[in-house]
Amino acid sequence: MPNVCVASLALASDRKEARHRTTKAETREAHIWRATACLWAGPMNFRGWVAFVKFPPASLLLLTSGSPRRLFVHATGPETSTCVVNMAEEAKKQAAYTAVDNHVQNNQVVGIGSGSTIVYAVDRLAERVRQEKLNIICVPTSFQARQLILKHGLMLSDLDRHPELDVAIDGADEVDADLTLIKGGGGCLTQEKIVAGCARHFVVIADYRKDSKVMGEQWKKGVPIEVVPMAHVPVSRKIVQLFGGEVNLRMGVSKAGPVVTDNSNFILDWKFERVHSWKDVHQAIKMIPGVVETGLFVGMAERAYFGMEDGRVQVREASVH
């Protein structure tokens, strides 16, 4: 009888140890697949690499012995989405930092654009002002830009006091091969265009997702058009008559009713069906009564900085006609 008890205890111990080994193996495998998903998302995600190399070489066999279908499932999960987002944010940062370093000098008046990428530009600008004791005056394009300037303790001004700017730095929703831009996803297109037009140099910062050969390749929300509220219906009808496509009044997300710009106007989003001569389109839409401005920036940007997936910054200059 004691021998039976000893045998039972030994069997239970073996089962417990086996379960422990299985759990450790499953945990280790899960971490490896998660790290692999990050690596497949792009070379900029070093956290995935660190998690990957922590395991002993024997664990690498899991990568070759596992099912390809399993890798596909893991590579399209939430972990990969997070990796891609982090990669895009790092790309924005690299583009913004490079542009600020290349174009901002002491005793300049700088136009500050709007959007998610400009946050990194203001971060870098404030860092340089502190470290290099620069004298920089900032002119904002929006409420958001104004708040960023004040948050960092930078010198705030406006076009009344400084109507001529040395450089303006702004983001874009899409940039084509000719450096024609679609802007206004954040609703600040009119002020952004005014500030850009007052600058001797206008440079654009963006991540790799905003780079297109032709308009509409990446940005699918259409061209923003700022209109006087009472004119939004006739303007919408006229745009469709002239150029086809679909025009929608932009509605608020956290409010009932349409988006209202800093200028108390409405925003139309025109989803075009084909590639146009964008200079002609811009001029024609501007002639429609009730149109304040379009989100087409044609022949304005002289240089664009794209943060790439591999950490490089790609620079494109406007062609000289």
mmCIF file of C-alpha atoms in Angstrom:
data_model
loop_
_atom_site.group_PDB
_atom_site.id
_atom_site.type_symbol
_atom_site.label_atom_id
_atom_site.label_comp_id
_atom_site.label_asym_id
_atom_site.label_seq_id
_atom_site.Cartn_x
_atom_site.Cartn_y
_atom_site.Cartn_z
ATOM 1 C CA MET A 1 0.000 0.000 0.000
ATOM 2 C CA PRO A 2 2.754 2.536 0.818
ATOM 3 C CA ASN A 3 4.342 1.729 -2.545
ATOM 4 C CA VAL A 4 1.067 2.670 -4.265
ATOM 5 C CA CYS A 5 0.945 5.978 -2.370
ATOM 6 C CA VAL A 6 4.528 6.782 -3.294
ATOM 7 C CA ALA A 7 3.827 5.949 -6.919
ATOM 8 C CA SER A 8 0.699 8.143 -6.895
ATOM 9 C CA LEU A 9 2.606 11.051 -5.364
ATOM 10 C CA ALA A 10 5.381 10.664 -7.915
ATOM 11 C CA LEU A 11 2.838 10.584 -10.760
ATOM 12 C CA ALA A 12 1.108 13.713 -9.440
ATOM 13 C CA SER A 13 4.447 15.470 -9.134
ATOM 14 C CA ASP A 14 5.364 14.517 -12.685
ATOM 15 C CA ARG A 15 2.026 15.824 -13.976
ATOM 16 C CA LYS A 16 2.454 19.112 -12.067
ATOM 17 C CA GLU A 17 5.965 19.550 -13.441
ATOM 18 C CA ALA A 18 4.752 18.766 -16.953
ATOM 19 C CA ARG A 19 1.960 21.340 -16.640
ATOM 20 C CA HIS A 20 4.519 23.880 -15.381
ATOM 21 C CA ARG A 21 6.787 23.179 -18.341
ATOM 22 C CA THR A 22 3.846 23.482 -20.743
ATOM 23 C CA THR A 23 2.733 26.782 -19.223
ATOM 24 C CA LYS A 24 6.263 28.213 -19.431
ATOM 25 C CA ALA A 25 6.587 27.034 -23.016
ATOM 26 C CA GLU A 26 3.228 28.534 -23.976
ATOM 27 C CA THR A 27 4.105 31.820 -22.285
ATOM 28 C CA ARG A 28 7.488 31.893 -23.963
ATOM 29 C CA GLU A 29 5.922 31.092 -27.324
ATOM 30 C CA ALA A 30 3.284 33.791 -26.905
ATOM 31 C CA HIS A 31 5.969 36.378 -26.202
ATOM 32 C CA ILE A 32 7.956 35.260 -29.223
ATOM 33 C CA TRP A 33 4.984 35.522 -31.565
ATOM 34 C CA ARG A 34 4.111 38.935 -30.161
ATOM 35 C CA ALA A 35 7.690 40.127 -30.662
ATOM 36 C CA THR A 36 7.732 38.651 -34.163
ATOM 37 C CA ALA A 37 4.545 40.536 -35.017
ATOM 38 C CA CYS A 38 6.238 43.763 -33.960
ATOM 39 C CA LEU A 39 9.271 42.955 -36.066
ATOM 40 C CA TRP A 40 7.126 42.221 -39.094
ATOM 41 C CA ALA A 41 5.398 45.565 -38.578
ATOM 42 C CA GLY A 42 8.701 47.325 -39.247
ATOM 43 C CA PRO A 43 12.325 47.650 -38.216
ATOM 44 C CA MET A 44 11.700 50.719 -36.050
ATOM 45 C CA ASN A 45 10.017 48.670 -33.316
ATOM 46 C CA PHE A 46 12.973 47.823 -31.108
ATOM 47 C CA ARG A 47 10.838 46.732 -28.136
ATOM 48 C CA GLY A 48 9.752 43.702 -30.114
ATOM 49 C CA TRP A 49 13.379 42.914 -30.886
ATOM 50 C CA VAL A 50 14.418 43.199 -27.231
ATOM 51 C CA ALA A 51 11.631 40.846 -26.188
ATOM 52 C CA PHE A 52 12.681 38.477 -28.970
ATOM 53 C CA VAL A 53 16.362 38.157 -28.118
ATOM 54 C CA LYS A 54 15.773 37.598 -24.391
ATOM 55 C CA PHE A 55 14.902 33.976 -25.108
ATOM 56 C CA PRO A 56 17.503 31.232 -25.514
ATOM 57 C CA PRO A 57 18.450 30.165 -29.041
ATOM 58 C CA ALA A 58 16.508 26.909 -28.681
ATOM 59 C CA SER A 59 13.289 28.890 -28.571
ATOM 60 C CA LEU A 60 13.960 30.125 -32.104
ATOM 61 C CA LEU A 61 12.857 26.692 -33.280
ATOM 62 C CA LEU A 62 9.312 27.773 -32.537
ATOM 63 C CA LEU A 63 9.544 30.198 -35.437
ATOM 64 C CA THR A 64 10.337 27.445 -37.925
ATOM 65 C CA SER A 65 8.170 24.721 -36.427
ATOM 66 C CA GLY A 66 5.052 26.873 -35.987
ATOM 67 C CA SER A 67 2.261 27.067 -38.548
ATOM 68 C CA PRO A 68 2.431 29.982 -41.042
ATOM 69 C CA ARG A 69 -1.285 30.461 -40.478
ATOM 70 C CA ARG A 70 -0.621 31.025 -36.805
ATOM 71 C CA LEU A 71 1.996 33.666 -37.600
ATOM 72 C CA PHE A 72 -0.481 35.443 -39.854
ATOM 73 C CA VAL A 73 -3.116 35.560 -37.116
ATOM 74 C CA HIS A 74 -0.670 36.992 -34.574
ATOM 75 C CA ALA A 75 0.811 39.461 -37.057
ATOM 76 C CA THR A 76 -2.553 41.105 -37.668
ATOM 77 C CA GLY A 77 -3.616 41.365 -34.036
ATOM 78 C CA PRO A 78 -3.744 44.329 -31.653
ATOM 79 C CA GLU A 79 -0.017 44.120 -30.950
ATOM 80 C CA THR A 80 0.790 44.858 -34.593
ATOM 81 C CA SER A 81 -1.641 47.776 -34.692
ATOM 82 C CA THR A 82 0.142 49.272 -31.702
ATOM 83 C CA CYS A 83 3.509 48.709 -33.385
ATOM 84 C CA VAL A 84 2.379 50.459 -36.570
ATOM 85 C CA VAL A 85 0.985 53.414 -34.623
ATOM 86 C CA ASN A 86 4.212 53.747 -32.628
ATOM 87 C CA MET A 87 6.218 53.555 -35.838
ATOM 88 C CA ALA A 88 4.142 56.317 -37.450
ATOM 89 C CA GLU A 89 4.537 58.547 -34.396
ATOM 90 C CA GLU A 90 8.303 58.040 -34.426
ATOM 91 C CA ALA A 91 8.319 58.876 -38.144
ATOM 92 C CA LYS A 92 6.420 62.117 -37.474
ATOM 93 C CA LYS A 93 8.891 63.028 -34.768
ATOM 94 C CA GLN A 94 11.932 62.430 -36.970
ATOM 95 C CA ALA A 95 10.475 64.518 -39.807
ATOM 96 C CA ALA A 96 9.546 67.366 -37.461
ATOM 97 C CA TYR A 97 12.909 67.427 -35.687
ATOM 98 C CA THR A 98 14.825 67.419 -38.974
ATOM 99 C CA ALA A 99 12.773 70.263 -40.445
ATOM 100 C CA VAL A 100 13.153 72.425 -37.338
ATOM 101 C CA ASP A 101 16.903 71.782 -37.222
ATOM 102 C CA ASN A 102 17.332 72.617 -40.914
ATOM 103 C CA HIS A 103 15.130 75.691 -41.215
ATOM 104 C CA VAL A 104 14.924 77.527 -37.895
ATOM 105 C CA GLN A 105 17.680 79.986 -37.006
ATOM 106 C CA ASN A 106 18.160 82.680 -34.402
ATOM 107 C CA ASN A 107 16.130 85.919 -34.669
ATOM 108 C CA GLN A 108 13.448 84.437 -36.902
ATOM 109 C CA VAL A 109 9.668 84.708 -37.046
ATOM 110 C CA VAL A 110 8.246 81.199 -37.461
ATOM 111 C CA GLY A 111 4.755 80.169 -38.538
ATOM 112 C CA ILE A 112 3.467 77.248 -36.469
ATOM 113 C CA GLY A 113 1.062 74.893 -38.240
ATOM 114 C CA SER A 114 -1.629 72.619 -36.845
ATOM 115 C CA GLY A 115 -2.154 68.900 -36.382
ATOM 116 C CA SER A 116 -0.516 65.907 -34.729
ATOM 117 C CA THR A 117 2.891 66.224 -36.418
ATOM 118 C CA ILE A 118 3.329 69.875 -35.478
ATOM 119 C CA VAL A 119 3.332 68.865 -31.801
ATOM 120 C CA TYR A 120 6.775 67.329 -32.329
ATOM 121 C CA ALA A 121 7.973 70.401 -34.225
ATOM 122 C CA VAL A 122 7.065 72.687 -31.327
ATOM 123 C CA ASP A 123 8.700 70.253 -28.889
ATOM 124 C CA ARG A 124 11.945 70.469 -30.843
ATOM 125 C CA LEU A 125 11.674 74.230 -31.325
ATOM 126 C CA ALA A 126 11.230 74.775 -27.579
ATOM 127 C CA GLU A 127 14.156 72.455 -26.877
ATOM 128 C CA ARG A 128 16.423 74.434 -29.197
ATOM 129 C CA VAL A 129 15.273 77.769 -27.777
ATOM 130 C CA ARG A 130 16.236 76.589 -24.288
ATOM 131 C CA GLN A 131 19.519 74.950 -25.229
ATOM 132 C CA GLU A 132 20.784 77.494 -27.770
ATOM 133 C CA LYS A 133 19.194 80.629 -26.247
ATOM 134 C CA LEU A 134 17.465 81.419 -29.539
ATOM 135 C CA ASN A 135 15.289 84.462 -30.069
ATOM 136 C CA ILE A 136 12.265 83.054 -31.899
ATOM 137 C CA ILE A 137 8.838 84.632 -32.444
ATOM 138 C CA CYS A 138 5.969 82.240 -33.211
ATOM 139 C CA VAL A 139 2.809 82.981 -35.212
ATOM 140 C CA PRO A 140 0.085 80.304 -34.817
ATOM 141 C CA THR A 141 -2.332 78.988 -37.437
ATOM 142 C CA SER A 142 -4.997 77.792 -35.011
ATOM 143 C CA PHE A 143 -6.159 77.629 -31.419
ATOM 144 C CA GLN A 144 -4.214 74.375 -31.052
ATOM 145 C CA ALA A 145 -0.998 75.984 -32.317
ATOM 146 C CA ARG A 146 -1.480 78.949 -30.003
ATOM 147 C CA GLN A 147 -1.877 76.636 -27.007
ATOM 148 C CA LEU A 148 1.274 74.709 -27.945
ATOM 149 C CA ILE A 149 3.268 77.938 -28.159
ATOM 150 C CA LEU A 150 2.023 79.096 -24.759
ATOM 151 C CA LYS A 151 2.536 75.669 -23.188
ATOM 152 C CA HIS A 152 6.234 75.720 -24.076
ATOM 153 C CA GLY A 153 6.724 79.333 -23.038
ATOM 154 C CA LEU A 154 7.628 80.468 -26.550
ATOM 155 C CA MET A 155 7.152 84.050 -27.744
ATOM 156 C CA LEU A 156 3.651 84.425 -29.225
ATOM 157 C CA SER A 157 2.760 86.945 -31.918
ATOM 158 C CA ASP A 158 0.343 87.422 -34.839
ATOM 159 C CA LEU A 159 0.243 88.704 -38.397
ATOM 160 C CA ASP A 160 -0.739 92.201 -37.274
ATOM 161 C CA ARG A 161 2.635 92.607 -35.587
ATOM 162 C CA HIS A 162 4.652 90.288 -37.830
ATOM 163 C CA PRO A 163 3.067 90.105 -41.300
ATOM 164 C CA GLU A 164 6.251 88.681 -42.839
ATOM 165 C CA LEU A 165 7.528 85.318 -41.633
ATOM 166 C CA ASP A 166 10.916 83.751 -42.230
ATOM 167 C CA VAL A 167 9.582 80.205 -42.357
ATOM 168 C CA ALA A 168 6.326 78.343 -41.789
ATOM 169 C CA ILE A 169 6.267 74.679 -40.787
ATOM 170 C CA ASP A 170 3.087 72.645 -41.087
ATOM 171 C CA GLY A 171 1.787 69.129 -41.598
ATOM 172 C CA ALA A 172 -0.396 67.772 -44.395
ATOM 173 C CA ASP A 173 -3.088 65.180 -44.941
ATOM 174 C CA GLU A 174 -1.551 64.177 -48.262
ATOM 175 C CA VAL A 175 1.416 65.254 -50.401
ATOM 176 C CA ASP A 176 1.684 64.301 -54.063
ATOM 177 C CA ALA A 177 4.751 64.046 -56.294
ATOM 178 C CA ASP A 178 4.561 67.772 -57.182
ATOM 179 C CA LEU A 179 4.297 68.848 -53.527
ATOM 180 C CA THR A 180 0.647 69.758 -53.975
ATOM 181 C CA LEU A 181 -0.990 69.325 -50.585
ATOM 182 C CA ILE A 182 -4.374 68.439 -49.195
ATOM 183 C CA LYS A 183 -4.787 70.157 -45.847
ATOM 184 C CA GLY A 184 -7.673 70.927 -43.558
ATOM 185 C CA GLY A 185 -8.432 67.586 -41.947
ATOM 186 C CA GLY A 186 -8.302 69.474 -38.656
ATOM 187 C CA GLY A 187 -10.446 72.319 -39.967
ATOM 188 C CA CYS A 188 -7.757 75.047 -39.924
ATOM 189 C CA LEU A 189 -7.094 75.314 -43.662
ATOM 190 C CA THR A 190 -7.792 79.034 -44.112
ATOM 191 C CA GLN A 191 -5.474 80.231 -41.362
ATOM 192 C CA GLU A 192 -2.865 77.655 -42.364
ATOM 193 C CA LYS A 193 -2.876 78.942 -45.937
ATOM 194 C CA ILE A 194 -2.699 82.579 -44.854
ATOM 195 C CA VAL A 195 0.310 81.934 -42.617
ATOM 196 C CA ALA A 196 2.035 79.806 -45.267
ATOM 197 C CA GLY A 197 1.466 82.563 -47.820
ATOM 198 C CA CYS A 198 3.138 85.116 -45.531
ATOM 199 C CA ALA A 199 6.301 83.018 -45.149
ATOM 200 C CA ARG A 200 9.429 83.283 -47.291
ATOM 201 C CA HIS A 201 9.847 79.526 -46.912
ATOM 202 C CA PHE A 202 7.063 76.980 -46.396
ATOM 203 C CA VAL A 203 8.082 73.440 -45.443
ATOM 204 C CA VAL A 204 5.906 70.414 -44.780
ATOM 205 C CA ILE A 205 6.424 67.618 -42.263
ATOM 206 C CA ALA A 206 4.664 64.256 -42.435
ATOM 207 C CA ASP A 207 5.094 60.536 -41.958
ATOM 208 C CA TYR A 208 5.391 57.967 -44.745
ATOM 209 C CA ARG A 209 1.610 57.389 -44.851
ATOM 210 C CA LYS A 210 0.984 60.879 -46.276
ATOM 211 C CA ASP A 211 3.280 60.461 -49.282
ATOM 212 C CA SER A 212 1.410 59.810 -52.551
ATOM 213 C CA LYS A 213 2.192 59.835 -56.245
ATOM 214 C CA VAL A 214 -1.219 61.344 -57.005
ATOM 215 C CA MET A 215 -3.944 62.895 -54.881
ATOM 216 C CA GLY A 216 -6.385 60.446 -53.356
ATOM 217 C CA GLU A 217 -3.935 57.557 -53.245
ATOM 218 C CA GLN A 218 -3.641 57.703 -49.443
ATOM 219 C CA TRP A 219 -6.118 60.330 -48.218
ATOM 220 C CA LYS A 220 -9.688 59.098 -48.748
ATOM 221 C CA LYS A 221 -11.660 61.800 -46.936
ATOM 222 C CA GLY A 222 -11.610 64.317 -49.760
ATOM 223 C CA VAL A 223 -10.606 67.957 -50.138
ATOM 224 C CA PRO A 224 -11.754 70.191 -47.261
ATOM 225 C CA ILE A 225 -13.454 73.418 -48.325
ATOM 226 C CA GLU A 226 -14.328 76.178 -45.861
ATOM 227 C CA VAL A 227 -17.640 77.893 -46.657
ATOM 228 C CA VAL A 228 -19.921 80.547 -45.232
ATOM 229 C CA PRO A 229 -22.672 78.610 -43.382
ATOM 230 C CA MET A 230 -25.608 79.914 -45.443
ATOM 231 C CA ALA A 231 -23.877 78.853 -48.685
ATOM 232 C CA HIS A 232 -23.027 75.224 -47.911
ATOM 233 C CA VAL A 233 -25.888 73.725 -49.964
ATOM 234 C CA PRO A 234 -25.452 75.793 -53.166
ATOM 235 C CA VAL A 235 -21.662 75.437 -52.974
ATOM 236 C CA SER A 236 -21.974 71.650 -52.614
ATOM 237 C CA ARG A 237 -24.263 71.444 -55.648
ATOM 238 C CA LYS A 238 -21.997 73.633 -57.768
ATOM 239 C CA ILE A 239 -18.867 71.599 -56.990
ATOM 240 C CA VAL A 240 -20.596 68.369 -58.036
ATOM 241 C CA GLN A 241 -21.847 70.036 -61.236
ATOM 242 C CA LEU A 242 -18.344 71.216 -62.111
ATOM 243 C CA PHE A 243 -16.202 68.265 -61.078
ATOM 244 C CA GLY A 244 -18.426 65.349 -60.051
ATOM 245 C CA GLY A 245 -17.756 63.299 -56.963
ATOM 246 C CA GLU A 246 -19.526 63.679 -53.640
ATOM 247 C CA VAL A 247 -19.649 66.602 -51.208
ATOM 248 C CA ASN A 248 -20.532 66.190 -47.536
ATOM 249 C CA LEU A 249 -20.987 68.719 -44.776
ATOM 250 C CA ARG A 250 -18.535 67.755 -42.041
ATOM 251 C CA MET A 251 -20.407 66.913 -38.847
ATOM 252 C CA GLY A 252 -19.090 67.242 -35.308
ATOM 253 C CA VAL A 253 -18.073 64.150 -33.366
ATOM 254 C CA SER A 254 -18.760 65.352 -29.829
ATOM 255 C CA LYS A 255 -21.438 67.902 -30.668
ATOM 256 C CA ALA A 256 -24.795 67.933 -32.400
ATOM 257 C CA GLY A 257 -24.477 69.624 -35.754
ATOM 258 C CA PRO A 258 -21.688 70.551 -38.160
ATOM 259 C CA VAL A 259 -18.063 71.324 -37.417
ATOM 260 C CA VAL A 260 -17.525 75.072 -36.965
ATOM 261 C CA THR A 261 -14.089 76.486 -37.805
ATOM 262 C CA ASP A 262 -12.123 79.063 -35.817
ATOM 263 C CA ASN A 263 -13.582 81.574 -38.305
ATOM 264 C CA SER A 264 -17.191 80.483 -37.510
ATOM 265 C CA ASN A 265 -17.619 78.791 -40.893
ATOM 266 C CA PHE A 266 -18.568 75.275 -42.045
ATOM 267 C CA ILE A 267 -16.359 72.633 -43.688
ATOM 268 C CA LEU A 268 -17.327 70.670 -46.790
ATOM 269 C CA ASP A 269 -15.404 67.516 -47.727
ATOM 270 C CA TRP A 270 -15.317 66.902 -51.466
ATOM 271 C CA LYS A 271 -14.527 63.292 -52.409
ATOM 272 C CA PHE A 272 -13.291 63.501 -55.985
ATOM 273 C CA GLU A 273 -13.471 60.624 -58.456
ATOM 274 C CA ARG A 274 -10.370 61.218 -60.576
ATOM 275 C CA VAL A 275 -7.119 63.140 -60.796
ATOM 276 C CA HIS A 276 -7.586 66.779 -61.823
ATOM 277 C CA SER A 277 -5.469 69.788 -62.652
ATOM 278 C CA TRP A 278 -5.467 70.914 -59.048
ATOM 279 C CA LYS A 279 -4.517 74.516 -59.736
ATOM 280 C CA ASP A 280 -7.521 74.884 -62.055
ATOM 281 C CA VAL A 281 -9.797 73.112 -59.585
ATOM 282 C CA HIS A 282 -8.693 75.340 -56.727
ATOM 283 C CA GLN A 283 -9.251 78.512 -58.746
ATOM 284 C CA ALA A 284 -12.670 77.390 -59.985
ATOM 285 C CA ILE A 285 -13.927 76.450 -56.516
ATOM 286 C CA LYS A 286 -12.621 79.706 -55.050
ATOM 287 C CA MET A 287 -14.792 81.596 -57.551
ATOM 288 C CA ILE A 288 -18.003 80.017 -56.222
ATOM 289 C CA PRO A 289 -19.843 82.551 -54.044
ATOM 290 C CA GLY A 290 -19.696 81.496 -50.399
ATOM 291 C CA VAL A 291 -16.365 79.668 -50.605
ATOM 292 C CA VAL A 292 -13.803 81.014 -48.152
ATOM 293 C CA GLU A 293 -10.852 78.741 -48.981
ATOM 294 C CA THR A 294 -9.966 75.278 -50.274
ATOM 295 C CA GLY A 295 -7.650 72.725 -48.714
ATOM 296 C CA LEU A 296 -5.624 72.513 -51.927
ATOM 297 C CA PHE A 297 -2.168 74.037 -51.432
ATOM 298 C CA VAL A 298 -0.789 74.299 -54.960
ATOM 299 C CA GLY A 299 2.726 75.610 -55.605
ATOM 300 C CA MET A 300 3.224 76.740 -52.008
ATOM 301 C CA ALA A 301 5.483 74.160 -50.330
ATOM 302 C CA GLU A 302 9.140 74.272 -51.319
ATOM 303 C CA ARG A 303 10.234 71.197 -49.372
ATOM 304 C CA ALA A 304 8.626 68.197 -47.673
ATOM 305 C CA TYR A 305 10.128 65.993 -44.963
ATOM 306 C CA PHE A 306 8.789 62.447 -44.695
ATOM 307 C CA GLY A 307 9.660 60.295 -41.696
ATOM 308 C CA MET A 308 10.074 56.758 -43.030
ATOM 309 C CA GLU A 309 9.443 53.329 -41.505
ATOM 310 C CA ASP A 310 13.143 52.553 -41.171
ATOM 311 C CA GLY A 311 13.955 55.749 -39.254
ATOM 312 C CA ARG A 312 15.272 57.746 -42.208
ATOM 313 C CA VAL A 313 13.903 61.144 -43.195
ATOM 314 C CA GLN A 314 13.216 61.494 -46.899
ATOM 315 C CA VAL A 315 13.343 65.028 -48.309
ATOM 316 C CA ARG A 316 11.524 66.106 -51.454
ATOM 317 C CA GLU A 317 11.894 69.525 -53.031
ATOM 318 C CA ALA A 318 9.458 71.256 -55.331
ATOM 319 C CA SER A 319 10.433 71.201 -58.985
ATOM 320 C CA VAL A 320 11.429 74.539 -60.498
ATOM 321 C CA HIS A 321 9.209 75.434 -63.440
#
